[in-house]
mmCIF file of C-alpha atoms in Angstrom:
data_model
loop_
_atom_site.group_PDB
_atom_site.id
_atom_site.type_symbol
_atom_site.label_atom_id
_atom_site.label_comp_id
_atom_site.label_asym_id
_atom_site.label_seq_id
_atom_site.Cartn_x
_atom_site.Cartn_y
_atom_site.Cartn_z
ATOM 1 C CA UNK A 238 9.790 25.743 -2.386
ATOM 2 C CA UNK A 239 9.620 22.209 -3.749
ATOM 3 C CA UNK A 240 8.325 19.283 -1.714
ATOM 4 C CA UNK A 241 11.946 18.157 -1.306
ATOM 5 C CA UNK A 242 12.946 21.476 0.245
ATOM 6 C CA UNK A 243 9.818 21.631 2.402
ATOM 7 C CA UNK A 244 10.435 18.131 3.731
ATOM 8 C CA UNK A 245 14.117 18.732 4.445
ATOM 9 C CA UNK A 246 13.473 22.062 6.179
ATOM 10 C CA UNK A 247 10.588 20.679 8.227
ATOM 11 C CA UNK A 248 12.601 17.763 9.559
ATOM 12 C CA UNK A 249 15.618 19.976 10.224
ATOM 13 C CA UNK A 250 13.315 22.004 12.480
ATOM 14 C CA UNK A 251 11.949 19.047 14.440
ATOM 15 C CA UNK A 252 14.985 16.725 14.426
ATOM 16 C CA UNK A 253 15.685 16.564 18.197
ATOM 17 C CA UNK A 254 12.022 16.341 19.229
ATOM 18 C CA UNK A 255 11.277 13.778 16.504
ATOM 19 C CA UNK A 256 14.191 11.635 17.731
ATOM 20 C CA UNK A 257 12.666 11.647 21.194
ATOM 21 C CA UNK A 258 9.228 10.809 19.802
ATOM 22 C CA UNK A 259 10.453 7.671 17.982
ATOM 23 C CA UNK A 260 13.089 6.555 20.472
ATOM 24 C CA UNK A 261 10.888 3.755 21.866
ATOM 25 C CA UNK A 262 8.942 3.001 18.684
ATOM 26 C CA UNK A 263 10.166 -0.575 18.443
ATOM 27 C CA UNK A 264 9.207 -1.324 22.031
ATOM 28 C CA UNK A 265 5.730 0.124 21.531
ATOM 29 C CA UNK A 266 5.173 -1.628 18.185
ATOM 30 C CA UNK A 267 6.132 -5.314 18.466
ATOM 31 C CA UNK A 268 4.840 -6.142 14.981
ATOM 32 C CA UNK A 269 6.981 -3.387 13.482
ATOM 33 C CA UNK A 270 9.954 -4.770 15.385
ATOM 34 C CA UNK A 271 9.136 -8.219 14.045
ATOM 35 C CA UNK A 272 9.036 -6.856 10.490
ATOM 36 C CA UNK A 273 12.477 -5.281 10.846
ATOM 37 C CA UNK A 274 13.821 -8.461 12.414
ATOM 38 C CA UNK A 275 12.458 -10.469 9.494
ATOM 39 C CA UNK A 276 14.007 -8.003 7.050
ATOM 40 C CA UNK A 277 17.372 -8.367 8.793
ATOM 41 C CA UNK A 278 17.176 -12.157 8.680
ATOM 42 C CA UNK A 279 16.486 -12.169 4.936
ATOM 43 C CA UNK A 280 19.043 -9.572 3.776
ATOM 44 C CA UNK A 281 22.323 -11.109 2.657
ATOM 45 C CA UNK A 282 24.552 -8.060 2.271
ATOM 46 C CA UNK A 283 24.474 -4.295 2.788
ATOM 47 C CA UNK A 284 21.138 -2.587 3.392
ATOM 48 C CA UNK A 285 19.989 1.000 2.892
ATOM 49 C CA UNK A 286 17.595 2.773 5.259
ATOM 50 C CA UNK A 287 16.031 5.295 2.857
ATOM 51 C CA UNK A 288 14.647 8.191 4.870
ATOM 52 C CA UNK A 289 16.488 7.090 7.998
ATOM 53 C CA UNK A 290 15.621 10.063 10.217
ATOM 54 C CA UNK A 291 17.695 9.925 13.423
ATOM 55 C CA UNK A 292 18.947 6.453 12.524
ATOM 56 C CA UNK A 293 17.003 4.434 15.113
ATOM 57 C CA UNK A 294 15.927 1.720 12.659
ATOM 58 C CA UNK A 295 19.332 1.724 10.975
ATOM 59 C CA UNK A 296 20.928 1.078 14.347
ATOM 60 C CA UNK A 297 18.480 -1.725 15.128
ATOM 61 C CA UNK A 298 19.319 -3.458 11.850
ATOM 62 C CA UNK A 299 23.024 -3.081 12.626
ATOM 63 C CA UNK A 300 22.476 -4.629 16.064
ATOM 64 C CA UNK A 301 21.177 -7.714 14.247
ATOM 65 C CA UNK A 302 24.325 -7.979 12.162
ATOM 66 C CA UNK A 303 23.206 -6.096 9.051
ATOM 67 C CA UNK A 304 25.711 -3.830 7.260
ATOM 68 C CA UNK A 305 23.196 -0.979 7.407
ATOM 69 C CA UNK A 306 23.584 2.636 6.330
ATOM 70 C CA UNK A 307 21.105 5.481 6.000
ATOM 71 C CA UNK A 308 20.201 8.467 3.872
ATOM 72 C CA UNK A 309 17.818 11.298 4.630
ATOM 73 C CA UNK A 310 16.770 14.556 2.968
ATOM 74 C CA UNK A 311 17.270 16.458 6.206
ATOM 75 C CA UNK A 312 20.844 17.505 7.074
ATOM 76 C CA UNK A 313 19.655 18.017 10.643
ATOM 77 C CA UNK A 314 18.453 14.429 10.874
ATOM 78 C CA UNK A 315 21.672 13.106 9.337
ATOM 79 C CA UNK A 316 23.766 15.121 11.779
ATOM 80 C CA UNK A 317 21.731 13.757 14.673
ATOM 81 C CA UNK A 318 22.031 10.182 13.350
ATOM 82 C CA UNK A 319 25.806 10.522 13.002
ATOM 83 C CA UNK A 320 26.151 11.840 16.556
ATOM 84 C CA UNK A 321 23.856 9.172 17.995
ATOM 85 C CA UNK A 322 25.396 6.301 16.024
ATOM 86 C CA UNK A 323 28.969 7.282 15.082
ATOM 87 C CA UNK A 324 29.829 3.729 14.108
ATOM 88 C CA UNK A 325 27.316 3.782 11.220
ATOM 89 C CA UNK A 326 27.253 5.597 7.873
ATOM 90 C CA UNK A 327 24.694 8.316 7.178
ATOM 91 C CA UNK A 328 24.489 10.691 4.216
ATOM 92 C CA UNK A 329 22.186 13.465 3.035
ATOM 93 C CA UNK A 330 20.339 12.175 -0.010
ATOM 94 C CA UNK A 331 17.036 11.680 -1.783
ATOM 95 C CA UNK A 332 15.318 8.434 -2.665
ATOM 96 C CA UNK A 333 14.227 10.076 -5.923
ATOM 97 C CA UNK A 334 17.881 10.539 -6.910
ATOM 98 C CA UNK A 335 19.882 7.831 -5.158
ATOM 99 C CA UNK A 336 23.626 8.299 -5.497
ATOM 100 C CA UNK A 337 24.375 4.574 -5.264
ATOM 101 C CA UNK A 338 25.757 2.202 -7.909
ATOM 102 C CA UNK A 339 23.506 -0.311 -9.609
ATOM 103 C CA UNK A 340 23.018 -3.600 -7.734
ATOM 104 C CA UNK A 341 25.021 -2.305 -4.760
ATOM 105 C CA UNK A 342 22.717 -3.278 -1.856
ATOM 106 C CA UNK A 343 20.869 -6.408 -0.790
ATOM 107 C CA UNK A 344 18.035 -4.636 0.979
ATOM 108 C CA UNK A 345 16.184 -1.317 1.020
ATOM 109 C CA UNK A 346 14.039 -0.168 3.923
ATOM 110 C CA UNK A 347 11.710 2.804 3.409
ATOM 111 C CA UNK A 348 9.985 3.153 6.767
ATOM 112 C CA UNK A 349 7.281 5.826 6.588
ATOM 113 C CA UNK A 350 9.474 7.968 4.342
ATOM 114 C CA UNK A 351 7.700 7.333 1.043
ATOM 115 C CA UNK A 352 4.665 9.020 2.637
ATOM 116 C CA UNK A 353 6.202 12.406 1.814
ATOM 117 C CA UNK A 354 6.808 11.588 -1.852
ATOM 118 C CA UNK A 355 4.056 12.820 -4.228
ATOM 119 C CA UNK A 356 2.179 10.190 -6.229
ATOM 120 C CA UNK A 357 3.839 11.108 -9.508
ATOM 121 C CA UNK A 358 7.314 10.746 -7.964
ATOM 122 C CA UNK A 359 6.689 7.378 -6.293
ATOM 123 C CA UNK A 360 7.610 5.439 -9.481
ATOM 124 C CA UNK A 361 10.872 7.415 -9.615
ATOM 125 C CA UNK A 362 11.796 6.374 -6.073
ATOM 126 C CA UNK A 363 10.761 2.770 -6.680
ATOM 127 C CA UNK A 364 12.811 2.757 -9.873
ATOM 128 C CA UNK A 365 15.892 3.811 -7.918
ATOM 129 C CA UNK A 366 15.216 1.142 -5.283
ATOM 130 C CA UNK A 367 15.014 -1.474 -8.031
ATOM 131 C CA UNK A 368 18.185 -0.189 -9.690
ATOM 132 C CA UNK A 369 20.361 -0.241 -6.569
ATOM 133 C CA UNK A 370 19.111 -3.633 -5.354
ATOM 134 C CA UNK A 371 20.882 -6.812 -6.290
ATOM 135 C CA UNK A 372 18.861 -9.592 -7.957
ATOM 136 C CA UNK A 373 16.844 -11.229 -5.208
ATOM 137 C CA UNK A 374 17.194 -8.143 -3.003
ATOM 138 C CA UNK A 375 14.461 -7.237 -0.543
ATOM 139 C CA UNK A 376 12.391 -4.050 -0.346
ATOM 140 C CA UNK A 377 10.323 -3.197 2.730
ATOM 141 C CA UNK A 378 8.027 -0.159 2.801
ATOM 142 C CA UNK A 379 6.104 1.140 5.802
ATOM 143 C CA UNK A 380 3.283 3.605 5.108
ATOM 144 C CA UNK A 381 0.008 5.171 6.242
ATOM 145 C CA UNK A 382 -3.163 3.548 4.908
ATOM 146 C CA UNK A 383 -5.931 5.754 3.597
ATOM 147 C CA UNK A 384 -6.713 8.132 0.776
ATOM 148 C CA UNK A 385 -5.773 11.706 0.043
ATOM 149 C CA UNK A 386 -3.084 14.095 1.211
ATOM 150 C CA UNK A 387 -2.912 16.270 4.286
ATOM 151 C CA UNK A 388 -0.570 19.150 4.986
ATOM 152 C CA UNK A 389 1.201 18.869 8.334
ATOM 153 C CA UNK A 390 1.942 22.355 9.658
ATOM 154 C CA UNK A 391 2.932 21.523 13.217
ATOM 155 C CA UNK A 392 4.371 18.536 14.977
ATOM 156 C CA UNK A 393 6.783 16.903 17.406
ATOM 157 C CA UNK A 394 6.870 19.387 20.233
ATOM 158 C CA UNK A 395 4.741 22.011 18.497
ATOM 159 C CA UNK A 396 7.424 23.061 16.024
ATOM 160 C CA UNK A 397 6.282 24.493 12.680
ATOM 161 C CA UNK A 398 6.373 22.169 9.703
ATOM 162 C CA UNK A 399 5.256 22.274 6.110
ATOM 163 C CA UNK A 400 5.185 18.745 4.807
ATOM 164 C CA UNK A 401 2.603 16.747 2.881
ATOM 165 C CA UNK A 402 1.607 13.314 4.140
ATOM 166 C CA UNK A 403 0.220 11.036 1.443
ATOM 167 C CA UNK A 404 -2.118 8.246 2.568
ATOM 168 C CA UNK A 405 -2.346 5.272 0.225
ATOM 169 C CA UNK A 406 -4.388 2.147 -0.241
ATOM 170 C CA UNK A 407 -2.460 -1.149 -0.236
ATOM 171 C CA UNK A 408 -3.623 -1.992 -3.761
ATOM 172 C CA UNK A 409 -2.322 1.353 -5.065
ATOM 173 C CA UNK A 410 1.154 0.950 -3.628
ATOM 174 C CA UNK A 411 1.382 -2.748 -4.519
ATOM 175 C CA UNK A 412 0.532 -1.935 -8.129
ATOM 176 C CA UNK A 413 3.324 0.675 -8.345
ATOM 177 C CA UNK A 414 5.786 -1.706 -6.709
ATOM 178 C CA UNK A 415 4.970 -4.397 -9.268
ATOM 179 C CA UNK A 416 5.189 -1.909 -12.122
ATOM 180 C CA UNK A 417 8.711 -1.057 -10.914
ATOM 181 C CA UNK A 418 9.729 -4.685 -11.451
ATOM 182 C CA UNK A 419 9.270 -6.166 -7.977
ATOM 183 C CA UNK A 420 7.352 -9.217 -6.799
ATOM 184 C CA UNK A 421 5.153 -8.424 -3.813
ATOM 185 C CA UNK A 422 5.647 -11.195 -1.263
ATOM 186 C CA UNK A 423 3.571 -10.035 1.717
ATOM 187 C CA UNK A 424 1.576 -7.146 3.136
ATOM 188 C CA UNK A 425 0.945 -6.561 6.838
ATOM 189 C CA UNK A 426 -1.803 -4.289 8.114
ATOM 190 C CA UNK A 427 -0.995 -2.843 11.536
ATOM 191 C CA UNK A 428 -3.529 -1.459 14.052
ATOM 192 C CA UNK A 429 -6.424 -1.867 11.557
ATOM 193 C CA UNK A 430 -8.922 -0.228 13.913
ATOM 194 C CA UNK A 431 -6.972 3.022 14.143
ATOM 195 C CA UNK A 432 -8.088 6.248 12.496
ATOM 196 C CA UNK A 433 -5.056 5.959 10.211
ATOM 197 C CA UNK A 434 -3.877 2.330 10.042
ATOM 198 C CA UNK A 435 -0.303 1.495 9.161
ATOM 199 C CA UNK A 436 0.935 -1.129 6.714
ATOM 200 C CA UNK A 437 4.169 -2.818 5.733
ATOM 201 C CA UNK A 438 4.858 -4.196 2.280
ATOM 202 C CA UNK A 439 7.538 -6.802 1.516
ATOM 203 C CA UNK A 440 8.750 -7.190 -2.059
ATOM 204 C CA UNK A 441 11.678 -8.848 -3.854
ATOM 205 C CA UNK A 442 13.583 -7.854 -6.973
#
Protein backbone atom coordinates (compact mmCIF):
# COMPACT_ATOMS: atom_id res chain seq x y z
CA UNK A 1 0.00 0.00 0.00
CA UNK A 2 1.10 3.58 -0.59
CA UNK A 3 1.51 6.09 2.23
CA UNK A 4 -1.76 7.69 1.09
CA UNK A 5 -3.65 4.42 1.49
CA UNK A 6 -1.95 3.61 4.79
CA UNK A 7 -2.82 7.03 6.20
CA UNK A 8 -6.44 6.91 5.04
CA UNK A 9 -6.98 3.37 6.35
CA UNK A 10 -5.31 4.13 9.68
CA UNK A 11 -7.46 7.17 10.36
CA UNK A 12 -10.60 5.37 9.22
CA UNK A 13 -9.83 2.83 11.95
CA UNK A 14 -9.31 5.36 14.74
CA UNK A 15 -11.77 8.09 13.68
CA UNK A 16 -14.16 8.01 16.68
CA UNK A 17 -11.42 7.60 19.30
CA UNK A 18 -9.25 10.27 17.64
CA UNK A 19 -12.21 12.69 17.69
CA UNK A 20 -12.52 12.14 21.43
CA UNK A 21 -8.77 12.59 21.91
CA UNK A 22 -8.72 16.03 20.23
CA UNK A 23 -12.11 17.28 21.36
CA UNK A 24 -10.61 19.59 24.01
CA UNK A 25 -7.33 20.34 22.23
CA UNK A 26 -7.98 24.07 21.99
CA UNK A 27 -8.78 24.33 25.69
CA UNK A 28 -5.62 22.45 26.63
CA UNK A 29 -3.40 24.40 24.22
CA UNK A 30 -4.06 28.15 24.58
CA UNK A 31 -1.20 29.09 22.24
CA UNK A 32 -2.60 26.83 19.54
CA UNK A 33 -5.99 28.45 20.04
CA UNK A 34 -4.34 31.85 19.76
CA UNK A 35 -2.68 30.82 16.49
CA UNK A 36 -6.00 29.74 14.98
CA UNK A 37 -7.65 32.92 16.21
CA UNK A 38 -4.90 34.97 14.59
CA UNK A 39 -5.31 32.99 11.37
CA UNK A 40 -9.05 33.68 11.40
CA UNK A 41 -8.50 37.39 11.96
CA UNK A 42 -6.12 37.65 9.00
CA UNK A 43 -8.03 35.57 6.42
CA UNK A 44 -10.24 37.66 4.16
CA UNK A 45 -12.27 35.02 2.34
CA UNK A 46 -12.77 31.25 2.27
CA UNK A 47 -10.28 29.03 4.07
CA UNK A 48 -9.34 25.37 3.63
CA UNK A 49 -8.52 23.06 6.54
CA UNK A 50 -6.22 20.57 4.78
CA UNK A 51 -6.21 17.33 6.74
CA UNK A 52 -9.21 18.39 8.80
CA UNK A 53 -9.76 15.13 10.70
CA UNK A 54 -13.09 15.28 12.57
CA UNK A 55 -13.46 18.96 11.72
CA UNK A 56 -12.82 20.43 15.19
CA UNK A 57 -10.48 23.17 13.94
CA UNK A 58 -12.66 23.82 10.90
CA UNK A 59 -15.61 24.38 13.21
CA UNK A 60 -13.59 26.71 15.44
CA UNK A 61 -12.63 28.84 12.44
CA UNK A 62 -16.27 28.94 11.36
CA UNK A 63 -17.29 30.07 14.86
CA UNK A 64 -15.03 33.08 14.32
CA UNK A 65 -16.78 33.99 11.09
CA UNK A 66 -14.48 32.26 8.60
CA UNK A 67 -16.01 30.56 5.54
CA UNK A 68 -14.12 27.37 6.40
CA UNK A 69 -14.26 23.97 4.74
CA UNK A 70 -12.17 20.83 5.17
CA UNK A 71 -10.62 17.96 3.27
CA UNK A 72 -9.14 14.75 4.61
CA UNK A 73 -7.71 11.54 3.15
CA UNK A 74 -9.84 9.44 5.47
CA UNK A 75 -13.47 8.85 4.43
CA UNK A 76 -14.17 7.85 8.02
CA UNK A 77 -12.92 11.19 9.31
CA UNK A 78 -14.90 13.10 6.69
CA UNK A 79 -18.07 11.19 7.56
CA UNK A 80 -17.54 11.97 11.23
CA UNK A 81 -16.87 15.66 10.47
CA UNK A 82 -20.04 15.91 8.38
CA UNK A 83 -22.14 14.33 11.14
CA UNK A 84 -20.59 16.49 13.85
CA UNK A 85 -20.76 19.73 11.85
CA UNK A 86 -23.53 19.37 9.23
CA UNK A 87 -23.51 23.08 8.51
CA UNK A 88 -19.95 22.93 7.13
CA UNK A 89 -18.46 21.44 3.96
CA UNK A 90 -16.12 18.45 4.12
CA UNK A 91 -14.73 16.36 1.27
CA UNK A 92 -12.39 13.40 0.88
CA UNK A 93 -9.22 14.68 -0.74
CA UNK A 94 -5.44 14.85 -0.70
CA UNK A 95 -3.24 17.88 -0.20
CA UNK A 96 -0.88 16.40 -2.79
CA UNK A 97 -3.65 16.57 -5.41
CA UNK A 98 -6.00 19.37 -4.39
CA UNK A 99 -9.16 19.48 -6.48
CA UNK A 100 -9.61 23.24 -6.06
CA UNK A 101 -9.37 26.02 -8.66
CA UNK A 102 -6.37 28.32 -8.73
CA UNK A 103 -6.56 31.32 -6.38
CA UNK A 104 -9.83 30.06 -4.89
CA UNK A 105 -9.11 30.42 -1.14
CA UNK A 106 -7.73 33.13 1.11
CA UNK A 107 -6.24 30.81 3.70
CA UNK A 108 -4.92 27.27 4.09
CA UNK A 109 -4.52 25.56 7.44
CA UNK A 110 -2.48 22.34 7.62
CA UNK A 111 -2.60 21.44 11.30
CA UNK A 112 -0.37 18.43 11.99
CA UNK A 113 -1.41 16.85 8.69
CA UNK A 114 1.77 17.52 6.72
CA UNK A 115 3.53 15.27 9.25
CA UNK A 116 2.28 12.23 7.32
CA UNK A 117 3.56 13.46 3.96
CA UNK A 118 7.00 12.07 2.96
CA UNK A 119 9.81 14.57 2.46
CA UNK A 120 9.84 14.21 -1.31
CA UNK A 121 6.09 14.93 -1.50
CA UNK A 122 6.13 18.00 0.75
CA UNK A 123 7.00 20.34 -2.17
CA UNK A 124 4.04 18.88 -4.08
CA UNK A 125 1.64 19.71 -1.25
CA UNK A 126 3.14 23.17 -0.77
CA UNK A 127 2.86 23.77 -4.51
CA UNK A 128 -0.86 23.00 -4.37
CA UNK A 129 -1.29 25.29 -1.35
CA UNK A 130 0.41 28.09 -3.27
CA UNK A 131 -1.68 27.44 -6.38
CA UNK A 132 -5.07 27.52 -4.64
CA UNK A 133 -4.26 30.57 -2.49
CA UNK A 134 -5.10 34.04 -3.65
CA UNK A 135 -2.30 36.64 -3.77
CA UNK A 136 -1.70 37.71 -0.19
CA UNK A 137 -3.31 34.51 1.12
CA UNK A 138 -2.17 33.00 4.40
CA UNK A 139 -0.72 29.54 5.04
CA UNK A 140 -0.44 28.12 8.56
CA UNK A 141 1.28 24.78 9.22
CA UNK A 142 1.43 22.95 12.54
CA UNK A 143 4.02 20.17 12.86
CA UNK A 144 6.22 18.05 15.13
CA UNK A 145 9.77 19.31 15.66
CA UNK A 146 12.63 16.86 15.45
CA UNK A 147 14.45 14.66 12.99
CA UNK A 148 13.67 11.34 11.38
CA UNK A 149 10.56 9.27 10.81
CA UNK A 150 8.76 6.87 13.10
CA UNK A 151 6.14 4.31 12.20
CA UNK A 152 3.02 4.54 14.36
CA UNK A 153 1.45 1.09 14.66
CA UNK A 154 -1.04 1.73 17.44
CA UNK A 155 -2.88 4.72 18.77
CA UNK A 156 -6.01 6.45 20.03
CA UNK A 157 -7.64 3.76 22.09
CA UNK A 158 -5.17 1.02 21.16
CA UNK A 159 -6.44 0.61 17.60
CA UNK A 160 -3.97 -0.66 14.99
CA UNK A 161 -2.44 1.91 12.69
CA UNK A 162 0.23 1.98 10.04
CA UNK A 163 1.21 5.56 9.46
CA UNK A 164 4.56 7.33 9.26
CA UNK A 165 5.13 10.45 11.33
CA UNK A 166 7.81 12.74 9.95
CA UNK A 167 9.57 15.05 12.43
CA UNK A 168 11.13 18.16 10.93
CA UNK A 169 13.41 20.99 11.93
CA UNK A 170 12.00 24.51 11.54
CA UNK A 171 14.76 25.50 9.11
CA UNK A 172 13.95 22.51 6.87
CA UNK A 173 10.26 23.28 6.59
CA UNK A 174 10.80 27.04 6.26
CA UNK A 175 13.19 26.45 3.37
CA UNK A 176 10.62 24.30 1.51
CA UNK A 177 7.89 26.86 2.16
CA UNK A 178 10.05 29.62 0.70
CA UNK A 179 11.00 27.47 -2.27
CA UNK A 180 7.27 27.03 -2.96
CA UNK A 181 6.94 30.80 -3.36
CA UNK A 182 5.82 31.87 0.12
CA UNK A 183 7.20 34.49 2.48
CA UNK A 184 7.64 33.11 5.99
CA UNK A 185 6.23 35.68 8.41
CA UNK A 186 6.54 33.96 11.80
CA UNK A 187 7.37 30.70 13.53
CA UNK A 188 6.11 29.69 16.97
CA UNK A 189 7.72 26.93 19.01
CA UNK A 190 5.27 25.31 21.42
CA UNK A 191 6.18 23.35 24.58
CA UNK A 192 9.93 23.56 23.79
CA UNK A 193 10.86 21.37 26.75
CA UNK A 194 8.77 18.43 25.57
CA UNK A 195 10.25 15.24 24.16
CA UNK A 196 8.71 16.17 20.81
CA UNK A 197 8.06 19.94 20.66
CA UNK A 198 5.42 21.36 18.37
CA UNK A 199 5.72 24.35 16.06
CA UNK A 200 3.50 26.57 13.96
CA UNK A 201 4.65 28.35 10.83
CA UNK A 202 2.88 31.37 9.32
CA UNK A 203 3.55 32.26 5.69
CA UNK A 204 1.98 34.48 3.02
CA UNK A 205 1.71 34.07 -0.74
